[in-house]
Short mmCIF file of C-alpha atoms and ligand atoms in Angstrom, two decimals:
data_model
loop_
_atom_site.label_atom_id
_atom_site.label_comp_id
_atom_site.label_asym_id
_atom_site.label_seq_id
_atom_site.Cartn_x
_atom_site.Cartn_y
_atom_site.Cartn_z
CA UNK A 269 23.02 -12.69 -21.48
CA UNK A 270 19.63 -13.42 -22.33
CA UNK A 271 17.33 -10.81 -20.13
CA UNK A 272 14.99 -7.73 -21.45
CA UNK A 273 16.71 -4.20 -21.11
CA UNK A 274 13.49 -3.03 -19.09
CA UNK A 275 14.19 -5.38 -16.38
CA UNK A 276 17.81 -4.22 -15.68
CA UNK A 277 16.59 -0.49 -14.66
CA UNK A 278 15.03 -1.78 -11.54
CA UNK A 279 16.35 -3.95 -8.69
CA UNK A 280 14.62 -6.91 -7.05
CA UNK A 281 12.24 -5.74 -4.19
CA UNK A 282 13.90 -5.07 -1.09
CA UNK A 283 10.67 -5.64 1.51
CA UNK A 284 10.51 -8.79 -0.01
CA UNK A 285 14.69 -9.50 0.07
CA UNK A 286 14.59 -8.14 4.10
CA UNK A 287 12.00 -11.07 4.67
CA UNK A 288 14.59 -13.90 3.19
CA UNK A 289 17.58 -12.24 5.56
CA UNK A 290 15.33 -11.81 8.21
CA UNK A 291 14.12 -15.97 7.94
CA UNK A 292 18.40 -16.58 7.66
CA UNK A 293 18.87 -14.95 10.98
CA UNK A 294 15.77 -15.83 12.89
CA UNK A 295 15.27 -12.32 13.42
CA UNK A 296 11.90 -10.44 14.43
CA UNK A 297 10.53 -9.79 10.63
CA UNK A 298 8.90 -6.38 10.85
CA UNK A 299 10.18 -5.57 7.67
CA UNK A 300 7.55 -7.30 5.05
CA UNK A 301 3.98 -5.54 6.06
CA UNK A 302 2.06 -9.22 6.90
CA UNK A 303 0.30 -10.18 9.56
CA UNK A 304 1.35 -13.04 11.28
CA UNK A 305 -1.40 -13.59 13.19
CA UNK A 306 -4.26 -15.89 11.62
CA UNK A 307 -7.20 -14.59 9.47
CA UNK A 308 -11.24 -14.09 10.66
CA UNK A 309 -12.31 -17.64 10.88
CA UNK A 310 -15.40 -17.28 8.93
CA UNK A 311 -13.60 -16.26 6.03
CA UNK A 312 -11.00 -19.46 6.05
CA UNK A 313 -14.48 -21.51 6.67
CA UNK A 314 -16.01 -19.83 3.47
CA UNK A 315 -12.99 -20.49 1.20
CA UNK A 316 -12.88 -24.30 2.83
CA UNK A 317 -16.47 -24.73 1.82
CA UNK A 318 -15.90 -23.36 -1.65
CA UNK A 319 -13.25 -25.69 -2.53
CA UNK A 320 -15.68 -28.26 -0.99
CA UNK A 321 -18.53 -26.91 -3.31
CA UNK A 322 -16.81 -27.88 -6.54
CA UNK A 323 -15.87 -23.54 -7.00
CA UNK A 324 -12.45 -24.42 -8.20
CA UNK A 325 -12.35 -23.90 -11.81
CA UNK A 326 -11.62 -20.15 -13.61
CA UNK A 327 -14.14 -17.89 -12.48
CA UNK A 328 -15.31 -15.19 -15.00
CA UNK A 329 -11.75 -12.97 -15.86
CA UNK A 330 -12.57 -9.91 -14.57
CA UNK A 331 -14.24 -11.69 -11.56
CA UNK A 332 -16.79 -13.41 -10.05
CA UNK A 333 -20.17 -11.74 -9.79
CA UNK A 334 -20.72 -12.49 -6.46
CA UNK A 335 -17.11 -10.36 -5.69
CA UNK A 336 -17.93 -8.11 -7.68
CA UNK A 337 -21.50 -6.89 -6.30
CA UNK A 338 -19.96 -6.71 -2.84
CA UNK A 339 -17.35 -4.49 -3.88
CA UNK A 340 -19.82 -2.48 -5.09
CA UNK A 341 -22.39 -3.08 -2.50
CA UNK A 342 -19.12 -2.58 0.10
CA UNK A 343 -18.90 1.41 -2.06
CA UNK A 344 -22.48 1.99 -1.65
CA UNK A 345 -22.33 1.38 2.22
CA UNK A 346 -19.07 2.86 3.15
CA UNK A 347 -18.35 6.06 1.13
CA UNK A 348 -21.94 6.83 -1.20
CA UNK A 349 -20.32 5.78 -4.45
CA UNK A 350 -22.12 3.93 -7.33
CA UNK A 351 -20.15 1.52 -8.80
CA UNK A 352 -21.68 -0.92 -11.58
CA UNK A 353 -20.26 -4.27 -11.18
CA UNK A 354 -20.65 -5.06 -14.57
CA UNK A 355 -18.42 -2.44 -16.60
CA UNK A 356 -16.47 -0.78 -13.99
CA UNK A 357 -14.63 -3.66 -11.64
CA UNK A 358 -11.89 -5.84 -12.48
CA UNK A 359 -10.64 -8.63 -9.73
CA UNK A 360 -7.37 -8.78 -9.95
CA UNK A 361 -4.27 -10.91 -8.12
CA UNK A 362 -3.94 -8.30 -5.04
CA UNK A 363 -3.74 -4.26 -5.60
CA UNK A 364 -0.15 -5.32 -6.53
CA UNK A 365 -1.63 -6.84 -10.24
CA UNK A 366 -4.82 -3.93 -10.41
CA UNK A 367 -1.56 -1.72 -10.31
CA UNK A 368 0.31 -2.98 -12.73
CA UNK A 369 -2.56 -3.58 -15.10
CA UNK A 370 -3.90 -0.09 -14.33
CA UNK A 371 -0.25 1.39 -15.41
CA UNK A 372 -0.05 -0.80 -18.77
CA UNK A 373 -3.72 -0.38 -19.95
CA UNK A 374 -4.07 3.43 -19.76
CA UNK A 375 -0.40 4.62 -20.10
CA UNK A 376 1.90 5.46 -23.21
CA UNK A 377 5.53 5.89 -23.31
CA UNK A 378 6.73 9.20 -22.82
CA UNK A 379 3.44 9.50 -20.37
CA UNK A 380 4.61 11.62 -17.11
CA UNK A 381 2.98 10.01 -13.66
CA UNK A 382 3.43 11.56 -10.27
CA UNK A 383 4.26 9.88 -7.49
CA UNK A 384 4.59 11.07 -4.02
CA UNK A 385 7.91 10.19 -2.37
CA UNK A 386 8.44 8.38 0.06
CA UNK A 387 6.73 6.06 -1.97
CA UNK A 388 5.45 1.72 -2.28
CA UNK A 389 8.60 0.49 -4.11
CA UNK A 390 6.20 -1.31 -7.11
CA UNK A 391 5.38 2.16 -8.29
CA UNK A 392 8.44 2.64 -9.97
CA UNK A 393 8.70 -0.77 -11.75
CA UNK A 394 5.01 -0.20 -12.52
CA UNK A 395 5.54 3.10 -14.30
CA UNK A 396 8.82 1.41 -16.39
CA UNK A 397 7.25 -1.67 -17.16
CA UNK A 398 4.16 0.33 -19.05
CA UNK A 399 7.10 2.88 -20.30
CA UNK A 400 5.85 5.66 -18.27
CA UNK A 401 7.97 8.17 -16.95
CA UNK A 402 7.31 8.26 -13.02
CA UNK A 403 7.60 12.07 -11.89
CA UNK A 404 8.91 11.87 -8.12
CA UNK A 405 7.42 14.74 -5.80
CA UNK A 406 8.88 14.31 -1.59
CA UNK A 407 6.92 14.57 1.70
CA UNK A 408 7.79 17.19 3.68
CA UNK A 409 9.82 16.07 6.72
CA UNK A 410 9.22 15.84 9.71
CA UNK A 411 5.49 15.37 9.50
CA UNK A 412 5.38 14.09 5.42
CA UNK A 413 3.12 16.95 4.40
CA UNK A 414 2.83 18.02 0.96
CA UNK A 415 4.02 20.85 -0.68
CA UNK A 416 1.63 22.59 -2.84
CA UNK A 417 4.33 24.39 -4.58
CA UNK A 418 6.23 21.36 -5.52
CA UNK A 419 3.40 19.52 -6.39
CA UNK A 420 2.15 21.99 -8.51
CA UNK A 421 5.15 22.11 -10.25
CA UNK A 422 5.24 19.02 -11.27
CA UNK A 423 1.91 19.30 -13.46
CA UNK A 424 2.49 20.11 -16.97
CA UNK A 425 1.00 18.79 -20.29
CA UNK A 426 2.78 15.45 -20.42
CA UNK A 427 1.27 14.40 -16.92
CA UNK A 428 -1.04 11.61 -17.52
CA UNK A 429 -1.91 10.47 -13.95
CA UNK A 430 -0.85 10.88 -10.28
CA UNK A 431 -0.62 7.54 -7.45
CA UNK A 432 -2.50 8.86 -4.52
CA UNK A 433 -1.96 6.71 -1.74
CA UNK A 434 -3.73 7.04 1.81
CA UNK A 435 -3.61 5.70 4.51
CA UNK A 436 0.16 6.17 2.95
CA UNK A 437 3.10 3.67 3.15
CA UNK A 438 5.81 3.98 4.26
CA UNK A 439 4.47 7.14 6.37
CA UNK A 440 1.58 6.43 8.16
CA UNK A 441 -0.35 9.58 6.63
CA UNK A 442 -3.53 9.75 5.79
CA UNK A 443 -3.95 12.36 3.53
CA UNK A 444 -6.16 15.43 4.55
CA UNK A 445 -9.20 17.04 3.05
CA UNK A 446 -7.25 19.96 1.97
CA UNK A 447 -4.65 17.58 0.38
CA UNK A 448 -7.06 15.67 -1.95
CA UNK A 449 -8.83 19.00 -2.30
CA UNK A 450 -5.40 20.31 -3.93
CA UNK A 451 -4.78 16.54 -6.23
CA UNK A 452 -8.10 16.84 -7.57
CA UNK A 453 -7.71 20.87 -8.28
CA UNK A 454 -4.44 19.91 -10.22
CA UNK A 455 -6.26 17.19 -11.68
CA UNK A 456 -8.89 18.87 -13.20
CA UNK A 457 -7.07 21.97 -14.06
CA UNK A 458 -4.15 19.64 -16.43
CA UNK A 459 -6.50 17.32 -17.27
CA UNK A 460 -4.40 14.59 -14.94
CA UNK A 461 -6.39 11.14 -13.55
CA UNK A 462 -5.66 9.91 -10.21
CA UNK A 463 -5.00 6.28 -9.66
CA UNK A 464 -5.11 5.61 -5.81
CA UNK A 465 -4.30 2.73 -4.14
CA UNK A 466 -6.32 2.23 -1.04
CA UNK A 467 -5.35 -0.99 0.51
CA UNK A 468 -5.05 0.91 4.04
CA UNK A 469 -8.61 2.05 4.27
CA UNK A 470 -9.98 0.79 7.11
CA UNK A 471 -6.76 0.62 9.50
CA UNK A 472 -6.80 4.26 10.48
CA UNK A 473 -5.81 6.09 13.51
CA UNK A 474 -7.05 9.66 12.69
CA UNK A 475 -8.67 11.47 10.46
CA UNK A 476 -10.92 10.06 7.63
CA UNK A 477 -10.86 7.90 4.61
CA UNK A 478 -11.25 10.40 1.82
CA UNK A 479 -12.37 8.68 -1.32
CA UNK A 480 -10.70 10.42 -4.60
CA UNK A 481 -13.66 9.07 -6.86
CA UNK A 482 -16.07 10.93 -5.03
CA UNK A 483 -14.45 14.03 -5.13
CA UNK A 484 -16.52 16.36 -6.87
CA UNK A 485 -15.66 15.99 -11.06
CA UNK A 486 -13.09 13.49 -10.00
CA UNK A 487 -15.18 9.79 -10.94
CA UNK A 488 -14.63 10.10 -14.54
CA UNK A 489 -10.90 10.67 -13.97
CA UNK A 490 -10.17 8.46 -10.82
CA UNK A 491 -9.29 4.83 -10.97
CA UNK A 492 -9.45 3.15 -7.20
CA UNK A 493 -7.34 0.38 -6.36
CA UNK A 494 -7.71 -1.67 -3.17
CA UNK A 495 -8.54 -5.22 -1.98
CA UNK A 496 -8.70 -7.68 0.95
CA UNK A 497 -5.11 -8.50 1.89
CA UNK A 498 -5.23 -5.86 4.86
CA UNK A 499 -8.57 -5.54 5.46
CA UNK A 500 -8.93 -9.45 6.20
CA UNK A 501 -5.22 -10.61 6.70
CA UNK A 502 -5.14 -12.71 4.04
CA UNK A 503 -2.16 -10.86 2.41
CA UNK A 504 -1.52 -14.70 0.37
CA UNK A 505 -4.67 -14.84 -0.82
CA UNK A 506 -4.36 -12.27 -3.46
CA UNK A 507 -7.19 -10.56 -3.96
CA UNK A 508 -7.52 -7.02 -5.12
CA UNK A 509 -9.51 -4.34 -7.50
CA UNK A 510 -9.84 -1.95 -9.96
CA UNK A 511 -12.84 0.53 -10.35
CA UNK A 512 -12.81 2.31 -13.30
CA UNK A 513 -15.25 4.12 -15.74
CA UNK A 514 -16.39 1.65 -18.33
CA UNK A 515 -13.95 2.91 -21.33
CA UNK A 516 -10.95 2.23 -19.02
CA UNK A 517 -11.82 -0.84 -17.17
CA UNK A 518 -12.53 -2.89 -20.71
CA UNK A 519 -8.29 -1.67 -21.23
CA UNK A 520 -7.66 -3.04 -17.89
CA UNK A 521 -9.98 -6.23 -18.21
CA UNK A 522 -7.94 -6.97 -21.56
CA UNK A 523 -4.18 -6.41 -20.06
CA UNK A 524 -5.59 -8.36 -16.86
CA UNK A 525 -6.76 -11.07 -18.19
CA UNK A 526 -3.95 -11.92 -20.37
CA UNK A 527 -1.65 -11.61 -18.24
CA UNK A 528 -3.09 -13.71 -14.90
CA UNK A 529 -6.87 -14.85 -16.27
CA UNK A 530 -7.79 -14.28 -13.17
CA UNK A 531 -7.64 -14.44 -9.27
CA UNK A 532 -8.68 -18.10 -7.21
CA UNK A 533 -12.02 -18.68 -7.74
CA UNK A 534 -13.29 -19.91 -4.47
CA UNK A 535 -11.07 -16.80 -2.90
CA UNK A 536 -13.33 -14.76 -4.29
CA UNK A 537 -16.87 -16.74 -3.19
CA UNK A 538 -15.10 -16.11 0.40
CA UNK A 539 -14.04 -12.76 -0.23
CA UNK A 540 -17.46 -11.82 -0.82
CA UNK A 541 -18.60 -12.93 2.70
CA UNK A 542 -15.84 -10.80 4.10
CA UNK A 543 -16.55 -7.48 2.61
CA UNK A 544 -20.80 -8.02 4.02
CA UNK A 545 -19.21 -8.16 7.18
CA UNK A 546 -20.84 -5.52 9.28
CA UNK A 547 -19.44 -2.26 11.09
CA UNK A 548 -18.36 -3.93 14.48
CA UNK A 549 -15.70 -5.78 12.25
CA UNK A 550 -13.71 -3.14 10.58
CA UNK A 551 -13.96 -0.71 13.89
CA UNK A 552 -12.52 -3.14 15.68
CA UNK A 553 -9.81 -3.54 12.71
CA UNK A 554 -8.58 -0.86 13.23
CA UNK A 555 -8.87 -0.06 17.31
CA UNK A 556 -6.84 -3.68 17.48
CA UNK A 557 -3.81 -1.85 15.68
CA UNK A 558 -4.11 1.11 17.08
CA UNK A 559 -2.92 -0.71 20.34
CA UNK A 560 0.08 -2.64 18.22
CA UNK A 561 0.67 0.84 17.40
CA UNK A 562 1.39 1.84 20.71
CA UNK A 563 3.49 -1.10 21.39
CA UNK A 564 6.17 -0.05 18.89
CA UNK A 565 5.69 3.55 18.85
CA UNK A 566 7.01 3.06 23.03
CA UNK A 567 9.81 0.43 22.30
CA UNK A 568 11.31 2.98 19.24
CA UNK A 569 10.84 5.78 21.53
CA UNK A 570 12.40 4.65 24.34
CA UNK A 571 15.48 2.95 21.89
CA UNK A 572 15.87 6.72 20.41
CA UNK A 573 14.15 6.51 16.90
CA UNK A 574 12.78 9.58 15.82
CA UNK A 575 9.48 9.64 14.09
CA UNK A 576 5.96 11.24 13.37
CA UNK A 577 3.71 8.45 15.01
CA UNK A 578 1.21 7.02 11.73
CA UNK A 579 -1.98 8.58 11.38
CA UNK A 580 -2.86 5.36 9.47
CA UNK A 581 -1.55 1.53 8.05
CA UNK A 582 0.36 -0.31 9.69
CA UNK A 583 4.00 0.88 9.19
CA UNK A 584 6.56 3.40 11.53
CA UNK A 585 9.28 5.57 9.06
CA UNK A 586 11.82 6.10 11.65
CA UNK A 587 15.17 8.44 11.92
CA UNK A 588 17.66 6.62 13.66
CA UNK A 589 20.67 9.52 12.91
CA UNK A 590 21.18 9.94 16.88
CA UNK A 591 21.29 6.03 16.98
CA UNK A 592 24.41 5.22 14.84
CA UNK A 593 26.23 7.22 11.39
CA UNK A 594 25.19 3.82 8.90
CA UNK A 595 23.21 4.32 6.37
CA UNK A 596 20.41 2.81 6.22
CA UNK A 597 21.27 -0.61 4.36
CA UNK A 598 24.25 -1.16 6.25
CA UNK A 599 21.97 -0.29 9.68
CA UNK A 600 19.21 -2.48 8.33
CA UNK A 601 21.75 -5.37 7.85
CA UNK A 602 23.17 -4.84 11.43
CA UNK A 603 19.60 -4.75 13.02
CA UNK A 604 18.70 -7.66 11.61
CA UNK A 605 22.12 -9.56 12.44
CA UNK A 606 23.17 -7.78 15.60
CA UNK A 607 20.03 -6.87 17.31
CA UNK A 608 17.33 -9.45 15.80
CA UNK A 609 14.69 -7.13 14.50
CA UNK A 610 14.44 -7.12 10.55
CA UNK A 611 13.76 -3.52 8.90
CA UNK A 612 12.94 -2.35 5.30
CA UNK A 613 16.02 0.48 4.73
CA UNK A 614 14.47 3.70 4.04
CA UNK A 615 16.25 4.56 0.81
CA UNK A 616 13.99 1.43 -0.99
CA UNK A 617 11.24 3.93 -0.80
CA UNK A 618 12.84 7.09 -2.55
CA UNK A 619 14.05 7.42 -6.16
CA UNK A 620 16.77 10.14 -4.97
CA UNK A 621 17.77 7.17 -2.67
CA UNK A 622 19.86 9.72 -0.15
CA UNK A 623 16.68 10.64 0.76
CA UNK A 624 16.52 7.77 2.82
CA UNK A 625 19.78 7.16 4.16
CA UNK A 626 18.41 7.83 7.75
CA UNK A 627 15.48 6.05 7.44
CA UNK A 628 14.40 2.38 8.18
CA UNK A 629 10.37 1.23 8.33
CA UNK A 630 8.99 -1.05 10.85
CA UNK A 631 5.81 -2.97 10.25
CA UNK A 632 3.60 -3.40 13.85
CA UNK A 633 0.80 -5.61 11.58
CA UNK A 634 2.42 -8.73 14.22
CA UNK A 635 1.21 -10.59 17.13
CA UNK A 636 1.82 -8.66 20.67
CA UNK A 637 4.09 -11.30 21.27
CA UNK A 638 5.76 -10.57 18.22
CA UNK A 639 6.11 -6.54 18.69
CA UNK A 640 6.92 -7.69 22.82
CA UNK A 641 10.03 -9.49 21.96
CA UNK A 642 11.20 -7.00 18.78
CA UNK A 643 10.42 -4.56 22.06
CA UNK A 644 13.16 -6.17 24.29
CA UNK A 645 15.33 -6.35 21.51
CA UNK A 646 15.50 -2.73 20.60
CA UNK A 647 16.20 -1.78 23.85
CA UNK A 648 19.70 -2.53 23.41
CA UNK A 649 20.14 -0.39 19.44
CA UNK A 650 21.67 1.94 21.81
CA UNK A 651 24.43 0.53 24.25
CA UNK A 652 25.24 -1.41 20.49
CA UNK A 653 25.48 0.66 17.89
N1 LIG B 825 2.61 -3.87 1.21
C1 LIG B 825 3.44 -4.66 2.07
C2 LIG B 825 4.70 -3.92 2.43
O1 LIG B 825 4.85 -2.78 2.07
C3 LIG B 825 3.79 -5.98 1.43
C4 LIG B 825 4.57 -5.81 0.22
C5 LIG B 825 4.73 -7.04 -0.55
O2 LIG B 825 5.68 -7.74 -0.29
N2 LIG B 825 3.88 -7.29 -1.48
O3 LIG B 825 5.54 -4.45 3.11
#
């Protein structure tokens, strides 16, 4: 059978396999972390008058300049960071692409990266697909802290880079001073770069955004990933970022570029008009999930989940052991059939998958009518299982 040996050590994604079953069952989808409510209307109107204005040819590979100074311009504002839009951004197709660029410009085989489980499920194909060996360090249950004992153990001289990502999915953590404080210590002491991935930023509950680049020592070894899928609900239009020191974004410009040229131009003219947007719009970001928050951390409560309620994004990790003795593929399957809410099984997120054998995620990033009606529905996971 014709078919590369690297593409046999990892399966097909399973948030993105939930949302097919979900669609053959007409179940509530709060597996696949989309909104599906609409986009800020002056964003749509920007891209509309783009492809209006003739901007629908390649724009420059590593991205248009007009993107690429209000990333910067966005770094400047928000967190006190200097970016130079010339050498140290790349556009990219979503965080999903800076990702996998990031992983197959800077690493070598036999390279060790750390990842924290629970963890994204690209991270693992990521690290294979550049020949990386991914190092797998777990949360601490029940609140998904970090160990500093295991996590220091898992620094040694083959440790090229660790995936910091906060606000943190599947969790809902947002990592804590004294947590990036540790990374960057373990960092600097094994020579080790963090590559973060950020998409979460601004939907927050608690606690801070803490910025790994401007850690002290930490912006000549940090690569920060994000874009505007969750910040502007435009998950389809694909638009992400890299921000690297010059001598590792020209790597990642090179492996971008030949593998996607680039991300839609006139995306990225309306992208720019999104990240100028002022304060009122990202508060209000993330005090609008905060209340879909509450709507699904009452229904799982009252259907007897078990759970630490997210600190930040837009996702619940939730026991259901006093709910039914399935693991969680099976459960997922009968949730989605049975009950009509769709799930993402918690083992997709581990490596040592019995990790997850209790665990399913729900997304709340839906309309209220949306989380209302998974609402009703879960009400009756108990008299069912
Ligand atoms: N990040 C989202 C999730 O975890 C969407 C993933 C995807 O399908 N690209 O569900």
């Amino acid at each position: 059978m014709l078919a590369a040996r690297r593409t046999s050590t990892f399966t097909e994604s399973v948030i993105r396999e939930m949302t097919r079953i979900a669609q053959m069952h007409e179940a509530v989808n709060l597996a696949q972390g989309f909104p599906d409510f609409p986009m800020p209307e002056p964003l749509k109107d920007a891209a509309c008058a783009a492809i209006q204005g003739n901007i629908n040819q390649y724009a420059v590979t590593w991205g248009s300049a007009n993107l690429r100074i209000a990333i910067s311009e966005k770094y400047r504002r928000w967190y006190n960071m200097e970016v130079d839009p010339d050498r140290e951004v790349t556009v990219t197709c979503g965080a999903t692409e800076a990702m996998a660029s990031v992983f197959m410009a800077l690493m070598d085989p036999g390279d060790e990266v750390i990842v924290l489980e629970p963890f994204y499920e690209n991270y693992g194909p990521d690290a294979i697909l550049a020949g990386a060996t991914p190092v797998f360090v777990p949360f601490e249950r029940p609140n998904w802290t970090l160990d500093a004992d295991r996590l220091r153990k898992a620094f040694n001289k083959r440790t090229k880079a660790i995936v910091v990502n906060t606000p943190h999915n599947p969790t809902g953590r947002v990592l804590t001073r004294a947590e990036m404080s540790l990374i960057s210590e373990l960092c600097l002491k094994y020579d080790v770069w963090a590559i973060t991935d950020e998409i979460y930023e601004h939907i927050r509950y608690a606690g801070e955004h803490h910025v790994m680049a401007t850690w002290p020592e930490m912006r000549e070894r940090t690569i920060t990933i994000s874009g505007l899928s969750k910040t502007f609900s435009c998950t389809g239009w694909r638009l992400g970022y890299a921000i690297a020191p010059p001598a590792q974004t020209a790597p990642i410009r090179k492996v971008h570029d030949f593998l996607t040229v680039g991300a839609p131009a006139p995306l990225q003219a309306a992208g720019a008009v999104g990240l100028a947007f002022d304060a009122d719009y990202f508060n209000h970001l993330a005090l609008d999930y905060r209340a879909r928050r509450h709507v699904l951390v009452e229904a799982l409560t009252e259907a007897g989940f078990t759970f630490s309620v997210p600190e930040g994004a837009y996702y619940i990790l939730a026991d259901f052991s006093e709910l039914s003795d399935l693991d969680d593929v099976t459960f997922a399957k009968w949730m989605t059939q049975e009950i009509g809410v769709a799930t993402v099984p918690g083992s997709s997120f581990y490596h040592d998958r019995e990790l997850g054998r209790k665990l399913v995620r729900f997304a709340f990033c839906k309309k209220f009518d949306t989380l209302r009606r998974a609402a009703d529905r879960l009400a009756e996971v108990r008299q069912k299982a």
